[in-house]
Amino acid sequence: MSFHNKQSKHLIGGFLCAVSAVVLHSAAFAEKADADKPTEITADHSISEGKKNVSTITGNVVLTRGTLLVKAERAVVTTAQDGTQSAVLYAVAGGKVFFRQKRDGGPDLWVEGVADRVEYDTRTELVKFISKADVKYLEGKTVTQEQQGDFLSYDSLSDVFVATNNTSGKSVDGGGRVTLILAPKSDKKVKE
């Protein structure tokens, strides 16, 4: 289902803002030009519950906006009385929520990630990648930084990235490990 009518535009308005914010805020250097691009969402089904201020989009949900690409099985967006929104994106059983976006600062810089579930709240500007999360910064196809854990979060207000070994967001003794991989910096300048 492609969303092109008035009711669908109203339905997905919050979804667009929340999902775009998930990726834009998770990648501190996301391509600024993407903010000015049109957003397209395709899915198999959508429903908006006006009295509850909840929109649910299901079935092979694909969002594109410039270089931004988000894929999920289901997305649920809730709008609070003050207008702030929260979004939860779910993966299909055995799959992952996927996102990829170009970063500013070079011709071939990207951020790419997967998780079983992704949550974002516009009030706190906190994005959470929950269960088997893996977020990579790429230069071309080369990984320059990678974080893995059962819970990864990025607080864009304070610029703090947290990785824990438990989906609750709290580290648990014996709960496994988190991984941070940093590629060595290379000096690409040619000496004469």
PDB file of N, CA, C and O in Angstrom, residues 7-77:
ATOM      1  N   GLN A   7      -6.282  11.210   4.132  1.00  0.00           N
ATOM      2  CA  GLN A   7      -6.368  10.509   5.407  1.00  0.00           C
ATOM      3  C   GLN A   7      -5.039   9.829   5.714  1.00  0.00           C
ATOM      4  O   GLN A   7      -4.562   9.881   6.849  1.00  0.00           O
ATOM      5  N   SER A   8      -4.423   9.231   4.744  1.00  0.00           N
ATOM      6  CA  SER A   8      -3.147   8.568   4.955  1.00  0.00           C
ATOM      7  C   SER A   8      -2.069   9.580   5.313  1.00  0.00           C
ATOM      8  O   SER A   8      -1.219   9.313   6.149  1.00  0.00           O
ATOM      9  N   LYS A   9      -2.082  10.752   4.683  1.00  0.00           N
ATOM     10  CA  LYS A   9      -1.097  11.778   5.011  1.00  0.00           C
ATOM     11  C   LYS A   9      -1.233  12.209   6.458  1.00  0.00           C
ATOM     12  O   LYS A   9      -0.236  12.386   7.151  1.00  0.00           O
ATOM     13  N   HIS A  10      -2.470  12.354   6.951  1.00  0.00           N
ATOM     14  CA  HIS A  10      -2.687  12.705   8.347  1.00  0.00           C
ATOM     15  C   HIS A  10      -2.205  11.580   9.255  1.00  0.00           C
ATOM     16  O   HIS A  10      -1.534  11.807  10.252  1.00  0.00           O
ATOM     17  N   LEU A  11      -2.513  10.373   8.885  1.00  0.00           N
ATOM     18  CA  LEU A  11      -2.141   9.191   9.657  1.00  0.00           C
ATOM     19  C   LEU A  11      -0.637   9.077   9.818  1.00  0.00           C
ATOM     20  O   LEU A  11      -0.141   8.816  10.904  1.00  0.00           O
ATOM     21  N   ILE A  12       0.087   9.282   8.750  1.00  0.00           N
ATOM     22  CA  ILE A  12       1.515   9.047   8.818  1.00  0.00           C
ATOM     23  C   ILE A  12       2.323  10.293   9.185  1.00  0.00           C
ATOM     24  O   ILE A  12       3.524  10.201   9.367  1.00  0.00           O
ATOM     25  N   GLY A  13       1.679  11.425   9.351  1.00  0.00           N
ATOM     26  CA  GLY A  13       2.406  12.639   9.701  1.00  0.00           C
ATOM     27  C   GLY A  13       3.280  12.454  10.919  1.00  0.00           C
ATOM     28  O   GLY A  13       4.466  12.774  10.909  1.00  0.00           O
ATOM     29  N   GLY A  14       2.717  11.944  11.988  1.00  0.00           N
ATOM     30  CA  GLY A  14       3.484  11.686  13.201  1.00  0.00           C
ATOM     31  C   GLY A  14       4.525  10.611  12.989  1.00  0.00           C
ATOM     32  O   GLY A  14       5.638  10.694  13.491  1.00  0.00           O
ATOM     33  N   PHE A  15       4.158   9.592  12.234  1.00  0.00           N
ATOM     34  CA  PHE A  15       5.081   8.496  11.972  1.00  0.00           C
ATOM     35  C   PHE A  15       6.325   9.000  11.260  1.00  0.00           C
ATOM     36  O   PHE A  15       7.445   8.660  11.618  1.00  0.00           O
ATOM     37  N   LEU A  16       6.126   9.855  10.259  1.00  0.00           N
ATOM     38  CA  LEU A  16       7.256  10.392   9.504  1.00  0.00           C
ATOM     39  C   LEU A  16       8.208  11.144  10.413  1.00  0.00           C
ATOM     40  O   LEU A  16       9.414  10.936  10.373  1.00  0.00           O
ATOM     41  N   CYS A  17       7.652  12.020  11.237  1.00  0.00           N
ATOM     42  CA  CYS A  17       8.490  12.811  12.136  1.00  0.00           C
ATOM     43  C   CYS A  17       9.244  11.914  13.108  1.00  0.00           C
ATOM     44  O   CYS A  17      10.440  12.060  13.305  1.00  0.00           O
ATOM     45  N   ALA A  18       8.525  10.988  13.716  1.00  0.00           N
ATOM     46  CA  ALA A  18       9.142  10.132  14.723  1.00  0.00           C
ATOM     47  C   ALA A  18      10.188   9.207  14.120  1.00  0.00           C
ATOM     48  O   ALA A  18      11.288   9.084  14.641  1.00  0.00           O
ATOM     49  N   VAL A  19       9.873   8.537  13.024  1.00  0.00           N
ATOM     50  CA  VAL A  19      10.821   7.604  12.428  1.00  0.00           C
ATOM     51  C   VAL A  19      12.013   8.345  11.845  1.00  0.00           C
ATOM     52  O   VAL A  19      13.158   7.923  12.013  1.00  0.00           O
ATOM     53  N   SER A  20      11.777   9.456  11.181  1.00  0.00           N
ATOM     54  CA  SER A  20      12.894  10.232  10.651  1.00  0.00           C
ATOM     55  C   SER A  20      13.799  10.687  11.787  1.00  0.00           C
ATOM     56  O   SER A  20      15.020  10.635  11.670  1.00  0.00           O
ATOM     57  N   ALA A  21      13.194  11.096  12.884  1.00  0.00           N
ATOM     58  CA  ALA A  21      13.980  11.527  14.035  1.00  0.00           C
ATOM     59  C   ALA A  21      14.790  10.388  14.620  1.00  0.00           C
ATOM     60  O   ALA A  21      15.907  10.588  15.092  1.00  0.00           O
ATOM     61  N   VAL A  22      14.231   9.178  14.607  1.00  0.00           N
ATOM     62  CA  VAL A  22      14.969   8.021  15.124  1.00  0.00           C
ATOM     63  C   VAL A  22      16.324   7.935  14.456  1.00  0.00           C
ATOM     64  O   VAL A  22      17.355   7.834  15.094  1.00  0.00           O
ATOM     65  N   VAL A  23      16.338   7.984  13.162  1.00  0.00           N
ATOM     66  CA  VAL A  23      17.585   7.804  12.447  1.00  0.00           C
ATOM     67  C   VAL A  23      18.405   9.086  12.434  1.00  0.00           C
ATOM     68  O   VAL A  23      19.613   9.057  12.620  1.00  0.00           O
ATOM     69  N   LEU A  24      17.761  10.219  12.246  1.00  0.00           N
ATOM     70  CA  LEU A  24      18.503  11.467  12.207  1.00  0.00           C
ATOM     71  C   LEU A  24      19.216  11.718  13.522  1.00  0.00           C
ATOM     72  O   LEU A  24      20.358  12.139  13.545  1.00  0.00           O
ATOM     73  N   HIS A  25      18.565  11.436  14.639  1.00  0.00           N
ATOM     74  CA  HIS A  25      19.190  11.667  15.931  1.00  0.00           C
ATOM     75  C   HIS A  25      20.169  10.563  16.285  1.00  0.00           C
ATOM     76  O   HIS A  25      21.124  10.793  17.011  1.00  0.00           O
ATOM     77  N   SER A  26      19.956   9.364  15.794  1.00  0.00           N
ATOM     78  CA  SER A  26      20.887   8.283  16.103  1.00  0.00           C
ATOM     79  C   SER A  26      22.202   8.476  15.370  1.00  0.00           C
ATOM     80  O   SER A  26      23.224   7.987  15.792  1.00  0.00           O
ATOM     81  N   ALA A  27      22.173   9.174  14.294  1.00  0.00           N
ATOM     82  CA  ALA A  27      23.385   9.463  13.540  1.00  0.00           C
ATOM     83  C   ALA A  27      23.655  10.951  13.669  1.00  0.00           C
ATOM     84  O   ALA A  27      23.097  11.751  12.944  1.00  0.00           O
ATOM     85  N   ALA A  28      24.505  11.297  14.607  1.00  0.00           N
ATOM     86  CA  ALA A  28      24.733  12.701  14.921  1.00  0.00           C
ATOM     87  C   ALA A  28      25.137  13.523  13.704  1.00  0.00           C
ATOM     88  O   ALA A  28      24.923  14.722  13.678  1.00  0.00           O
ATOM     89  N   PHE A  29      25.704  12.883  12.701  1.00  0.00           N
ATOM     90  CA  PHE A  29      26.151  13.602  11.519  1.00  0.00           C
ATOM     91  C   PHE A  29      25.354  13.204  10.288  1.00  0.00           C
ATOM     92  O   PHE A  29      25.875  13.140   9.192  1.00  0.00           O
ATOM     93  N   ALA A  30      24.080  12.907  10.450  1.00  0.00           N
ATOM     94  CA  ALA A  30      23.239  12.492   9.327  1.00  0.00           C
ATOM     95  C   ALA A  30      23.218  13.577   8.263  1.00  0.00           C
ATOM     96  O   ALA A  30      23.348  14.764   8.554  1.00  0.00           O
ATOM     97  N   GLU A  31      23.045  13.154   7.030  1.00  0.00           N
ATOM     98  CA  GLU A  31      23.057  14.107   5.924  1.00  0.00           C
ATOM     99  C   GLU A  31      21.948  15.137   6.101  1.00  0.00           C
ATOM    100  O   GLU A  31      20.767  14.806   6.100  1.00  0.00           O
ATOM    101  N   LYS A  32      22.335  16.404   6.248  1.00  0.00           N
ATOM    102  CA  LYS A  32      21.380  17.484   6.497  1.00  0.00           C
ATOM    103  C   LYS A  32      20.393  17.663   5.351  1.00  0.00           C
ATOM    104  O   LYS A  32      19.249  18.025   5.560  1.00  0.00           O
ATOM    105  N   ALA A  33      20.822  17.380   4.123  1.00  0.00           N
ATOM    106  CA  ALA A  33      19.966  17.565   2.957  1.00  0.00           C
ATOM    107  C   ALA A  33      18.740  16.653   3.004  1.00  0.00           C
ATOM    108  O   ALA A  33      17.714  16.959   2.396  1.00  0.00           O
ATOM    109  N   ASP A  34      18.802  15.541   3.730  1.00  0.00           N
ATOM    110  CA  ASP A  34      17.663  14.623   3.804  1.00  0.00           C
ATOM    111  C   ASP A  34      16.431  15.279   4.420  1.00  0.00           C
ATOM    112  O   ASP A  34      15.305  14.920   4.099  1.00  0.00           O
ATOM    113  N   ALA A  35      16.636  16.244   5.304  1.00  0.00           N
ATOM    114  CA  ALA A  35      15.514  16.915   5.971  1.00  0.00           C
ATOM    115  C   ALA A  35      14.619  17.648   4.974  1.00  0.00           C
ATOM    116  O   ALA A  35      13.425  17.842   5.237  1.00  0.00           O
ATOM    117  N   ASP A  36      15.160  18.034   3.828  1.00  0.00           N
ATOM    118  CA  ASP A  36      14.396  18.768   2.820  1.00  0.00           C
ATOM    119  C   ASP A  36      13.806  17.871   1.729  1.00  0.00           C
ATOM    120  O   ASP A  36      13.184  18.365   0.797  1.00  0.00           O
ATOM    121  N   LYS A  37      13.992  16.579   1.853  1.00  0.00           N
ATOM    122  CA  LYS A  37      13.503  15.642   0.836  1.00  0.00           C
ATOM    123  C   LYS A  37      12.109  15.135   1.197  1.00  0.00           C
ATOM    124  O   LYS A  37      11.741  15.073   2.367  1.00  0.00           O
ATOM    125  N   PRO A  38      11.332  14.737   0.201  1.00  0.00           N
ATOM    126  CA  PRO A  38      10.019  14.149   0.497  1.00  0.00           C
ATOM    127  C   PRO A  38      10.190  12.767   1.119  1.00  0.00           C
ATOM    128  O   PRO A  38      11.181  12.082   0.866  1.00  0.00           O
ATOM    129  N   THR A  39       9.248  12.385   1.958  1.00  0.00           N
ATOM    130  CA  THR A  39       9.266  11.075   2.606  1.00  0.00           C
ATOM    131  C   THR A  39       8.213  10.196   1.963  1.00  0.00           C
ATOM    132  O   THR A  39       7.093  10.635   1.736  1.00  0.00           O
ATOM    133  N   GLU A  40       8.584   8.954   1.681  1.00  0.00           N
ATOM    134  CA  GLU A  40       7.627   7.996   1.143  1.00  0.00           C
ATOM    135  C   GLU A  40       7.605   6.771   2.046  1.00  0.00           C
ATOM    136  O   GLU A  40       8.663   6.263   2.428  1.00  0.00           O
ATOM    137  N   ILE A  41       6.412   6.329   2.396  1.00  0.00           N
ATOM    138  CA  ILE A  41       6.242   5.119   3.194  1.00  0.00           C
ATOM    139  C   ILE A  41       5.340   4.177   2.420  1.00  0.00           C
ATOM    140  O   ILE A  41       4.300   4.587   1.915  1.00  0.00           O
ATOM    141  N   THR A  42       5.771   2.939   2.330  1.00  0.00           N
ATOM    142  CA  THR A  42       4.918   1.918   1.752  1.00  0.00           C
ATOM    143  C   THR A  42       4.738   0.824   2.795  1.00  0.00           C
ATOM    144  O   THR A  42       5.624   0.580   3.621  1.00  0.00           O
ATOM    145  N   ALA A  43       3.577   0.184   2.799  1.00  0.00           N
ATOM    146  CA  ALA A  43       3.260  -0.885   3.745  1.00  0.00           C
ATOM    147  C   ALA A  43       2.051  -1.638   3.216  1.00  0.00           C
ATOM    148  O   ALA A  43       1.436  -1.239   2.223  1.00  0.00           O
ATOM    149  N   ASP A  44       1.689  -2.711   3.902  1.00  0.00           N
ATOM    150  CA  ASP A  44       0.532  -3.501   3.498  1.00  0.00           C
ATOM    151  C   ASP A  44      -0.773  -2.986   4.099  1.00  0.00           C
ATOM    152  O   ASP A  44      -1.832  -3.167   3.511  1.00  0.00           O
ATOM    153  N   HIS A  45      -0.690  -2.317   5.277  1.00  0.00           N
ATOM    154  CA  HIS A  45      -1.911  -1.931   5.982  1.00  0.00           C
ATOM    155  C   HIS A  45      -1.610  -0.795   6.962  1.00  0.00           C
ATOM    156  O   HIS A  45      -0.501  -0.689   7.471  1.00  0.00           O
ATOM    157  N   SER A  46      -2.605   0.039   7.225  1.00  0.00           N
ATOM    158  CA  SER A  46      -2.463   1.076   8.248  1.00  0.00           C
ATOM    159  C   SER A  46      -3.809   1.312   8.916  1.00  0.00           C
ATOM    160  O   SER A  46      -4.863   1.099   8.323  1.00  0.00           O
ATOM    161  N   ILE A  47      -3.734   1.724  10.179  1.00  0.00           N
ATOM    162  CA  ILE A  47      -4.942   2.084  10.917  1.00  0.00           C
ATOM    163  C   ILE A  47      -4.591   3.220  11.874  1.00  0.00           C
ATOM    164  O   ILE A  47      -3.519   3.232  12.469  1.00  0.00           O
ATOM    165  N   SER A  48      -5.502   4.192  11.982  1.00  0.00           N
ATOM    166  CA  SER A  48      -5.309   5.314  12.884  1.00  0.00           C
ATOM    167  C   SER A  48      -6.485   5.380  13.847  1.00  0.00           C
ATOM    168  O   SER A  48      -7.633   5.445  13.413  1.00  0.00           O
ATOM    169  N   GLU A  49      -6.178   5.345  15.140  1.00  0.00           N
ATOM    170  CA  GLU A  49      -7.213   5.435  16.170  1.00  0.00           C
ATOM    171  C   GLU A  49      -7.181   6.852  16.740  1.00  0.00           C
ATOM    172  O   GLU A  49      -6.398   7.143  17.644  1.00  0.00           O
ATOM    173  N   GLY A  50      -8.040   7.717  16.193  1.00  0.00           N
ATOM    174  CA  GLY A  50      -8.049   9.135  16.546  1.00  0.00           C
ATOM    175  C   GLY A  50      -8.282   9.417  18.012  1.00  0.00           C
ATOM    176  O   GLY A  50      -7.629  10.281  18.589  1.00  0.00           O
ATOM    177  N   LYS A  51      -9.189   8.703  18.649  1.00  0.00           N
ATOM    178  CA  LYS A  51      -9.468   8.949  20.070  1.00  0.00           C
ATOM    179  C   LYS A  51      -8.302   8.548  20.961  1.00  0.00           C
ATOM    180  O   LYS A  51      -8.114   9.112  22.031  1.00  0.00           O
ATOM    181  N   LYS A  52      -7.533   7.563  20.529  1.00  0.00           N
ATOM    182  CA  LYS A  52      -6.383   7.113  21.318  1.00  0.00           C
ATOM    183  C   LYS A  52      -5.085   7.793  20.872  1.00  0.00           C
ATOM    184  O   LYS A  52      -4.050   7.636  21.518  1.00  0.00           O
ATOM    185  N   ASN A  53      -5.130   8.517  19.756  1.00  0.00           N
ATOM    186  CA  ASN A  53      -3.940   9.150  19.181  1.00  0.00           C
ATOM    187  C   ASN A  53      -2.836   8.137  18.884  1.00  0.00           C
ATOM    188  O   ASN A  53      -1.662   8.371  19.159  1.00  0.00           O
ATOM    189  N   VAL A  54      -3.236   6.992  18.328  1.00  0.00           N
ATOM    190  CA  VAL A  54      -2.295   5.931  17.993  1.00  0.00           C
ATOM    191  C   VAL A  54      -2.461   5.560  16.520  1.00  0.00           C
ATOM    192  O   VAL A  54      -3.577   5.351  16.055  1.00  0.00           O
ATOM    193  N   SER A  55      -1.340   5.480  15.816  1.00  0.00           N
ATOM    194  CA  SER A  55      -1.328   5.034  14.427  1.00  0.00           C
ATOM    195  C   SER A  55      -0.470   3.780  14.340  1.00  0.00           C
ATOM    196  O   SER A  55       0.623   3.728  14.896  1.00  0.00           O
ATOM    197  N   THR A  56      -0.978   2.773  13.632  1.00  0.00           N
ATOM    198  CA  THR A  56      -0.241   1.517  13.459  1.00  0.00           C
ATOM    199  C   THR A  56      -0.120   1.231  11.968  1.00  0.00           C
ATOM    200  O   THR A  56      -1.119   1.224  11.255  1.00  0.00           O
ATOM    201  N   ILE A  57       1.096   1.007  11.526  1.00  0.00           N
ATOM    202  CA  ILE A  57       1.378   0.706  10.131  1.00  0.00           C
ATOM    203  C   ILE A  57       2.048  -0.667  10.113  1.00  0.00           C
ATOM    204  O   ILE A  57       3.012  -0.896  10.848  1.00  0.00           O
ATOM    205  N   THR A  58       1.514  -1.593   9.304  1.00  0.00           N
ATOM    206  CA  THR A  58       2.016  -2.967   9.353  1.00  0.00           C
ATOM    207  C   THR A  58       2.292  -3.545   7.965  1.00  0.00           C
ATOM    208  O   THR A  58       1.742  -3.086   6.974  1.00  0.00           O
ATOM    209  N   GLY A  59       3.127  -4.579   7.965  1.00  0.00           N
ATOM    210  CA  GLY A  59       3.378  -5.343   6.756  1.00  0.00           C
ATOM    211  C   GLY A  59       4.427  -4.748   5.855  1.00  0.00           C
ATOM    212  O   GLY A  59       4.130  -3.881   5.049  1.00  0.00           O
ATOM    213  N   ASN A  60       5.667  -5.168   6.026  1.00  0.00           N
ATOM    214  CA  ASN A  60       6.742  -4.733   5.150  1.00  0.00           C
ATOM    215  C   ASN A  60       6.793  -3.206   5.039  1.00  0.00           C
ATOM    216  O   ASN A  60       6.733  -2.648   3.949  1.00  0.00           O
ATOM    217  N   VAL A  61       6.912  -2.539   6.171  1.00  0.00           N
ATOM    218  CA  VAL A  61       6.969  -1.077   6.224  1.00  0.00           C
ATOM    219  C   VAL A  61       8.334  -0.620   5.703  1.00  0.00           C
ATOM    220  O   VAL A  61       9.379  -1.057   6.192  1.00  0.00           O
ATOM    221  N   VAL A  62       8.317   0.246   4.700  1.00  0.00           N
ATOM    222  CA  VAL A  62       9.549   0.794   4.135  1.00  0.00           C
ATOM    223  C   VAL A  62       9.407   2.311   4.072  1.00  0.00           C
ATOM    224  O   VAL A  62       8.477   2.829   3.460  1.00  0.00           O
ATOM    225  N   LEU A  63      10.350   3.014   4.716  1.00  0.00           N
ATOM    226  CA  LEU A  63      10.367   4.470   4.708  1.00  0.00           C
ATOM    227  C   LEU A  63      11.629   4.916   4.000  1.00  0.00           C
ATOM    228  O   LEU A  63      12.717   4.428   4.302  1.00  0.00           O
ATOM    229  N   THR A  64      11.476   5.832   3.028  1.00  0.00           N
ATOM    230  CA  THR A  64      12.636   6.436   2.374  1.00  0.00           C
ATOM    231  C   THR A  64      12.487   7.951   2.432  1.00  0.00           C
ATOM    232  O   THR A  64      11.391   8.490   2.312  1.00  0.00           O
ATOM    233  N   ARG A  65      13.611   8.621   2.646  1.00  0.00           N
ATOM    234  CA  ARG A  65      13.656  10.083   2.669  1.00  0.00           C
ATOM    235  C   ARG A  65      15.078  10.489   2.314  1.00  0.00           C
ATOM    236  O   ARG A  65      15.968  10.408   3.148  1.00  0.00           O
ATOM    237  N   GLY A  66      15.297  10.886   1.067  1.00  0.00           N
ATOM    238  CA  GLY A  66      16.660  11.173   0.623  1.00  0.00           C
ATOM    239  C   GLY A  66      17.493   9.910   0.722  1.00  0.00           C
ATOM    240  O   GLY A  66      17.146   8.878   0.170  1.00  0.00           O
ATOM    241  N   THR A  67      18.580   9.973   1.493  1.00  0.00           N
ATOM    242  CA  THR A  67      19.445   8.802   1.657  1.00  0.00           C
ATOM    243  C   THR A  67      18.985   7.884   2.782  1.00  0.00           C
ATOM    244  O   THR A  67      19.542   6.809   2.972  1.00  0.00           O
ATOM    245  N   LEU A  68      17.966   8.297   3.528  1.00  0.00           N
ATOM    246  CA  LEU A  68      17.464   7.511   4.658  1.00  0.00           C
ATOM    247  C   LEU A  68      16.604   6.352   4.165  1.00  0.00           C
ATOM    248  O   LEU A  68      15.719   6.532   3.332  1.00  0.00           O
ATOM    249  N   LEU A  69      16.858   5.169   4.709  1.00  0.00           N
ATOM    250  CA  LEU A  69      16.060   3.984   4.425  1.00  0.00           C
ATOM    251  C   LEU A  69      15.805   3.264   5.743  1.00  0.00           C
ATOM    252  O   LEU A  69      16.749   2.964   6.484  1.00  0.00           O
ATOM    253  N   VAL A  70      14.519   3.032   6.078  1.00  0.00           N
ATOM    254  CA  VAL A  70      14.136   2.297   7.283  1.00  0.00           C
ATOM    255  C   VAL A  70      13.192   1.182   6.858  1.00  0.00           C
ATOM    256  O   VAL A  70      12.253   1.429   6.087  1.00  0.00           O
ATOM    257  N   LYS A  71      13.451  -0.038   7.370  1.00  0.00           N
ATOM    258  CA  LYS A  71      12.582  -1.180   7.068  1.00  0.00           C
ATOM    259  C   LYS A  71      12.177  -1.838   8.386  1.00  0.00           C
ATOM    260  O   LYS A  71      13.030  -2.101   9.239  1.00  0.00           O
ATOM    261  N   ALA A  72      10.868  -2.109   8.526  1.00  0.00           N
ATOM    262  CA  ALA A  72      10.348  -2.771   9.722  1.00  0.00           C
ATOM    263  C   ALA A  72       9.108  -3.552   9.331  1.00  0.00           C
ATOM    264  O   ALA A  72       8.540  -3.342   8.254  1.00  0.00           O
ATOM    265  N   GLU A  73       8.663  -4.419  10.204  1.00  0.00           N
ATOM    266  CA  GLU A  73       7.418  -5.146   9.955  1.00  0.00           C
ATOM    267  C   GLU A  73       6.220  -4.337  10.431  1.00  0.00           C
ATOM    268  O   GLU A  73       5.163  -4.347   9.821  1.00  0.00           O
ATOM    269  N   ARG A  74       6.431  -3.599  11.547  1.00  0.00           N
ATOM    270  CA  ARG A  74       5.313  -2.857  12.129  1.00  0.00           C
ATOM    271  C   ARG A  74       5.848  -1.613  12.826  1.00  0.00           C
ATOM    272  O   ARG A  74       6.935  -1.637  13.399  1.00  0.00           O
ATOM    273  N   ALA A  75       5.071  -0.544  12.772  1.00  0.00           N
ATOM    274  CA  ALA A  75       5.415   0.690  13.465  1.00  0.00           C
ATOM    275  C   ALA A  75       4.167   1.196  14.190  1.00  0.00           C
ATOM    276  O   ALA A  75       3.081   1.220  13.612  1.00  0.00           O
ATOM    277  N   VAL A  76       4.344   1.575  15.457  1.00  0.00           N
ATOM    278  CA  VAL A  76       3.252   2.121  16.256  1.00  0.00           C
ATOM    279  C   VAL A  76       3.693   3.499  16.748  1.00  0.00           C
ATOM    280  O   VAL A  76       4.727   3.638  17.397  1.00  0.00           O
ATOM    281  N   VAL A  77       2.900   4.529  16.415  1.00  0.00           N
ATOM    282  CA  VAL A  77       3.213   5.907  16.804  1.00  0.00           C
ATOM    283  C   VAL A  77       2.101   6.425  17.697  1.00  0.00           C
ATOM    284  O   VAL A  77       0.922   6.354  17.346  1.00  0.00           O
TER     285      VAL A  77
END
